[in-house]
Amino acid sequence: MKLSELRNENLQTLSKRFGVDQKSKVLQKFLALGLPDKKSESYRYFEIEKLLEKSYALCVKSEKPITESDKIEIVDGTVVCAPKGLRIYYAHSRAINRDHFDPLYYLGHLFSPAVIKIEIDGDAELELIHRFTQSDTLIPYRIVLETQPNRHATIYENFFSSTIKNSLVLYGYDMSIAKDSTLRVIKVQHMQEENYSMIASHSINVGEYASIIYKSFDMGGNQALQLIQANLDAYAHIDAGHLLYLNEESKRGTVSQIIHKGEHSTSQQEAKNILDGNARGIFDALIKVEPTAKYTKAKQHSKAILLNDQAYMVAKPQLEIYIDELEASHGATTGQLDKKQLFYLESRGIRALEARKILIIAFANTLIETIKDSRHQERIKAAFEDIFYRKDKESS
C-alpha cells in the first residue's frame, strides 16, 4: 500500500478501510487535517511526501503471551516480554487527544485501535526496547502510558533493528502524568542509513503539580521526526531536551507544541544539534501560553554546530502569548567549531580528529549529563562515538 493513496479517499471509503464508524472523532479529525504534504506547517522541512509515496506491506500484529523479563520489549509493534507485576495489556484507547496538530497522530490511532497500555502503579524504573525486523513494511502502533498520583517513574527507551530496509515506523505515546507525580523519559535512537524511517507522534498531559523530564538523543542516518504536544495544568512542569548528531543525507528533528493551560506552569526546552555531511536538523517548536496560564515561566533555546558547509539547520523557536503576567524567553544560535580552541588542543599534541571529538562532546555534555544514571550516560556516549568514528573511516 501507499499512504499517499489516502489523500483521495472520502469519509465513507476511509470508514470501510479502517473498519470504524463514520462518526468516529478520530477519523473525522484525520480527514479534516488531511494527509500532510510539503505545504503542511509541521512537515514543511521534512520531505514527508517521499515516505508517503513508497509502497509498504502493512505489518500484521497478533497478540502473543507476554513472557517475563527485566525489560519491556516490543517487536514490530507487539509486546513480547515485560517485568513481572507490570500492568501492560492491549485495550481500545480513551486517551486520544482531540486537539493534536499532527494528522499522522490520528492516522496512527486508526491503524492501531488496540493500543499497548502501560499502567505504572508505583515508583518504578523501566527499560523499553523497540525492535524492528521487517523490511519494506509499515509498522504502526500506539502506547498509552499512565502514572498514579504522587509516584515517580523513569523510562529508558532504546531502538534496535536488524538488517531491514525501507520500512516506516509510525508510533507514539499518549502519556498522562497524574497529580503530584514525576515521569522521566530518556530516549536514545541510534539509526543506520536506510534501515527504517520513523514518525513518532506524542501527546503528553501533565497534571497539577506534576512534572515530566523528556530527553531525546538522536544519532545516525535516514529520516525521523518526533512531533510532541504537551499540555500543562496548574503548577505543572516540563523539562525537554533534544540532542541531534546527524550525518550523510539524514533529515531528523523535533516539531513541538508546549501549551501552558494552568497558572504557575513552567517549561524549559533546549535543543543541541551537531550536523555533518548533507544532514538537515529540525527544531520547530512553539510555546503557547493560554489566557488561563498566569504567572507562567517558559524558556526555549536551540544551538547548532555545523561540521560541513552542506549541513543545514532549521531552528524555529516560537512564543505565542495571550497574557502579560509571565516570564518567557526564546532564541537560536548556529555556528561552527571554534578554530582557536581546535588550534589550542592540537598544539598540545591532540590529533585533529580527537580535538574535534572533545569539543563536540563538550558541546553535547550539558544534555548528556542531565541523565543521572552513569550507565545510560555511557550508552549515549558509546552510540555517539560509534557514529563519529564510522564517519571518519568512511571518509578516509
Coordinates of N, CA and C in Angstrom, one line a residue, residues 18 24 27 33 35-36 51 53 56 61 77 97 123 169 195 200 214 225 248 264 285 289 304 336 341 346 356 382 385:
F18 N -10.7 1.4 7.5 CA -10.2 1.2 8.8 C -11.2 0.5 9.7
S24 N -16.8 8.5 13.9 CA -15.6 8.4 14.7 C -14.9 9.8 14.7
L27 N -11.4 9.6 13.0 CA -11.5 9.6 11.6 C -11.8 11.0 11.0
L33 N -7.8 17.4 8.9 CA -6.4 17.8 8.8 C -5.8 17.5 7.5
L35 N -3.9 14.4 4.9 CA -2.6 13.8 4.8 C -1.6 14.9 4.6
P36 N -0.5 15.0 5.4 CA 0.5 16.1 5.2 C 1.2 16.0 3.9
L51 N 8.2 9.7 1.8 CA 7.8 8.5 2.6 C 6.4 8.0 2.3
E53 N 4.9 8.2 -0.5 CA 4.8 7.7 -1.8 C 5.3 6.3 -2.0
Y56 N 4.5 0.0 0.9 CA 4.8 -0.8 2.1 C 3.8 -1.9 2.2
K61 N -0.1 -7.5 13.2 CA 0.2 -7.7 14.6 C -0.8 -8.7 15.2
G77 N 5.8 -3.8 16.9 CA 4.6 -3.3 17.4 C 3.8 -4.3 18.3
N97 N -6.1 12.4 22.1 CA -6.1 13.9 22.2 C -6.8 14.4 20.9
D123 N 6.4 3.7 42.3 CA 7.7 4.2 41.8 C 8.4 3.1 41.0
V169 N 8.2 3.3 10.5 CA 7.6 3.1 11.8 C 6.7 4.3 12.1
N195 N 17.9 1.9 7.1 CA 17.2 0.8 7.9 C 15.7 1.0 7.9
A200 N 7.3 9.7 15.0 CA 6.9 9.5 16.4 C 6.0 10.6 16.9
Y214 N 11.7 15.0 29.7 CA 11.7 14.3 28.4 C 13.0 14.6 27.7
L225 N 11.2 12.0 12.5 CA 10.6 13.2 13.1 C 9.8 12.9 14.3
E248 N 25.6 12.3 6.8 CA 25.2 11.8 5.4 C 24.0 12.7 5.0
H264 N 0.9 29.3 37.0 CA 2.2 28.9 37.6 C 2.8 27.7 36.9
A285 N 9.6 24.6 17.1 CA 9.0 24.5 18.5 C 8.2 25.7 18.9
V289 N 1.0 30.2 25.5 CA 0.5 30.5 26.9 C -0.9 31.0 26.8
A304 N 23.2 25.1 17.5 CA 23.6 24.2 16.4 C 25.1 24.4 16.1
Q336 N 30.0 27.2 14.0 CA 31.0 26.1 13.7 C 31.8 25.9 14.9
Q341 N 40.0 27.1 19.7 CA 40.0 26.0 20.6 C 40.6 24.8 19.9
E346 N 45.2 21.0 19.4 CA 46.2 20.4 18.5 C 47.6 20.8 18.9
R356 N 38.4 17.5 17.5 CA 37.0 17.7 17.1 C 36.1 17.0 18.1
A382 N 28.7 6.0 24.0 CA 29.1 5.0 23.1 C 28.4 5.0 21.7
E385 N 30.1 7.8 19.8 CA 31.4 7.5 19.3 C 31.3 6.5 18.1

